[in-house]
Amino acid sequence: MLTLCNRKGAIFPLKILVALGGNAILQHKETGTAEEQFANVKTTSKQLVQLLLSGHHIAITHGNGPQVGDILLKNELSKNTLPQMPLDVCGAESQGMIGYLMQQSFDNELKSVGLSTSVVTVLTQTLVDANDPAFKNPTKPIGPFYSAMEASKLRQEKGWTIVNDSGRGYRRVVPSPNPIEIIEGRTIRGLFDSGVIVISVGGGGIPVIREKDGRSLRGVEAVIDKDLGAALLATSLDVEVLLILTDVNKVSLNFGKPRERNLGRLTIEECENYLSEGQFPKGSMGPKVEAAVRFIKSGGKKAIITSLDYALDALEERNGTIITS
Amino acid sequence: MLTLCNRKGAIFPLKILVALGGNAILQHKETGTAEEQFANVKTTSKQLVQLLLSGHHIAITHGNGPQVGDILLKNELSKNTLPQMPLDVCGAESQGMIGYLMQQSFDNELKSVGLSTSVVTVLTQTLVDANDPAFKNPTKPIGPFYSAMEASKLRQEKGWTIVNDSGRGYRRVVPSPNPIEIIEGRTIRGLFDSGVIVISVGGGGIPVIREKDGRSLRGVEAVIDKDLGAALLATSLDVEVLLILTDVNKVSLNFGKPRERNLGRLTIEECENYLSEGQFPKGSMGPKVEAAVRFIKSGGKKAIITSLDYALDALEERNGTIITS
């Protein structure tokens, strides 16, 4: 591993898990062409290579929301011609797709700065508990919007839970159970420890439960929060830093309100208090802060929430929100 | 590694690359539901676990024809709503999908016989030469059938080569260049040598070329013959046996004709003679025999072509076609 010096002198090389948000791969306003996604991933890769040049060793995980959404919609639009794939299989497809974009792009950027570190994507399943209460209370909207009539038909035909999504139409909701074990964790750890840059646990991992035999795995129609999946992976890799990259530089209190205030440093106790006050929205900052807390509680040293552009600064504690015990 | 004895007494544990044909995942008459594919892969896994119980260490590679075909067709059917993904990205999706089916299923079968060997899928890119003559002569039909009018429009709009496919309609053909390097080969080899069962080079690998800078990789719209990809992987893993599993127990001369004759043993010289006589059809047995020849010429000990049911028998030279130098 390289151990360069930065402006401030010698630095300590760190083991870091980088958790990439959706915008590292696809921006909100984009339509989702392969070209757009390759271009975004290239920008992301350029920034992440800076972490390696600073001497750190990284592993990468990422979301898959827009990509799995498009795969589901393609399934839906071709349902009269081809069998529809269940959500776990669609998740696997999205891991293949995103992993490919990222491993090619990252490899190109590494070579352009003279590094020959190997980059690979490991397809990942994440174990959840078949008795997780989330299975009784599906909350995570996925896939296309339906009309009221279609929704009623799908509820009957497929037993799906479909809700009216903020007046924009009807949408399927699936459970978001708690991730408890990364099935391929041992192999991912082995690769990481041997110096390989591993891309894994994409989209939180493909959710699987153990069958009643206590042994066999089976995929389930659910989604795992990618940040909570990242916290589990970070612990399993025994990294020092969980670096969660998102749209904003810092976590804020009263986000989008008059008395908005950026947070530079947080203890896990403060995080828990703010979480219980409902300061952080459920589908966005909430799980990131929750992931930080879980990582620190499991023995991690430091979690950072910031944007891609400030990743290096945040590692040197000059930006971002730093969460410690 | 286990070293059990079979009926005949002690056996030598071998390193084997198993190349699975399309029917190991999806049978011709099936529609392609996830249930069908899981059921087939379960049967395949049960058989392959027997190889491990006999003391051998295996790696797995597989085709992706029907699966990438369905992904392409879904792209086509949803083209008015969503951007179409290029062939390399569709190939990556299919590796994710098939890898997931296989790694879950194989892991389940391993556990059912008390083995705890790790199974992982590594997303794989395969390097081809940008100047490969195949790029000037696309031959491999992929994706859906088109009408003459659609074909003409697609030729103009996308620059695709589209041919009349045996009177069944018009179909896109893409180049099938020669695989020259497995980009993730080093990592796959490391995993294999450490005892992990690696699923890789799915569908021959995602074809990539080196850009003019001599360094960066870029995906291309082509397909790599999965058997030729398997030969390259077998060499890169330094296995003793390349075990190509297909629909039939043995390679035949005059296949489907009056004087059909099964072949039990072949030297690579005989293979090359029969290949030049055109004995083996291009899209099916031809590349398998060619793969066997390449593997032996690169230092491999033995290639076997047989069906899943006779894999163990063929390893003991009681069935199948055995190809040696």
mmCIF file of N, CA and C in Angstrom, chain B residues 12 27 43 47 83 94 96 133 142 227 271 318-319:
data_model
loop_
_atom_site.group_PDB
_atom_site.id
_atom_site.type_symbol
_atom_site.label_atom_id
_atom_site.label_comp_id
_atom_site.label_asym_id
_atom_site.label_seq_id
_atom_site.Cartn_x
_atom_site.Cartn_y
_atom_site.Cartn_z
ATOM 1 N N PHE B 12 -7.362 -39.395 -6.883
ATOM 2 C CA PHE B 12 -6.534 -38.214 -6.789
ATOM 3 C C PHE B 12 -7.430 -36.986 -6.872
ATOM 4 N N GLN B 27 -34.017 -24.933 -19.606
ATOM 5 C CA GLN B 27 -34.235 -25.944 -20.645
ATOM 6 C C GLN B 27 -34.947 -25.291 -21.834
ATOM 7 N N THR B 43 -30.822 -28.841 -9.444
ATOM 8 C CA THR B 43 -30.429 -30.162 -9.965
ATOM 9 C C THR B 43 -28.944 -30.161 -10.324
ATOM 10 N N GLN B 47 -25.599 -32.319 -8.528
ATOM 11 C CA GLN B 47 -24.621 -33.143 -9.247
ATOM 12 C C GLN B 47 -23.202 -32.637 -9.002
ATOM 13 N N PRO B 83 -34.382 4.191 -21.291
ATOM 14 C CA PRO B 83 -33.220 4.046 -22.182
ATOM 15 C C PRO B 83 -32.817 2.576 -22.310
ATOM 16 N N SER B 94 -26.924 -10.094 -16.688
ATOM 17 C CA SER B 94 -27.147 -11.541 -16.724
ATOM 18 C C SER B 94 -26.151 -12.276 -15.827
ATOM 19 N N GLY B 96 -25.003 -11.102 -13.039
ATOM 20 C CA GLY B 96 -25.535 -10.899 -11.691
ATOM 21 C C GLY B 96 -26.674 -11.861 -11.408
ATOM 22 N N PRO B 133 -10.592 -9.577 -36.347
ATOM 23 C CA PRO B 133 -11.358 -9.560 -37.609
ATOM 24 C C PRO B 133 -12.864 -9.790 -37.408
ATOM 25 N N ILE B 142 -28.339 -12.268 -31.803
ATOM 26 C CA ILE B 142 -28.750 -12.002 -30.417
ATOM 27 C C ILE B 142 -30.068 -11.237 -30.400
ATOM 28 N N ASP B 227 -17.526 -21.210 -24.335
ATOM 29 C CA ASP B 227 -16.583 -22.326 -24.242
ATOM 30 C C ASP B 227 -15.145 -21.840 -24.433
ATOM 31 N N CYS B 271 -8.936 -33.933 -33.081
ATOM 32 C CA CYS B 271 -9.914 -32.843 -32.945
ATOM 33 C C CYS B 271 -9.735 -31.835 -34.074
ATOM 34 N N ARG B 318 -15.154 -43.480 -17.613
ATOM 35 C CA ARG B 318 -16.134 -44.512 -17.938
ATOM 36 C C ARG B 318 -17.253 -43.986 -18.845
ATOM 37 N N ASN B 319 -17.181 -42.739 -19.228
ATOM 38 C CA ASN B 319 -18.160 -42.166 -20.158
ATOM 39 C C ASN B 319 -17.579 -40.868 -20.690
#
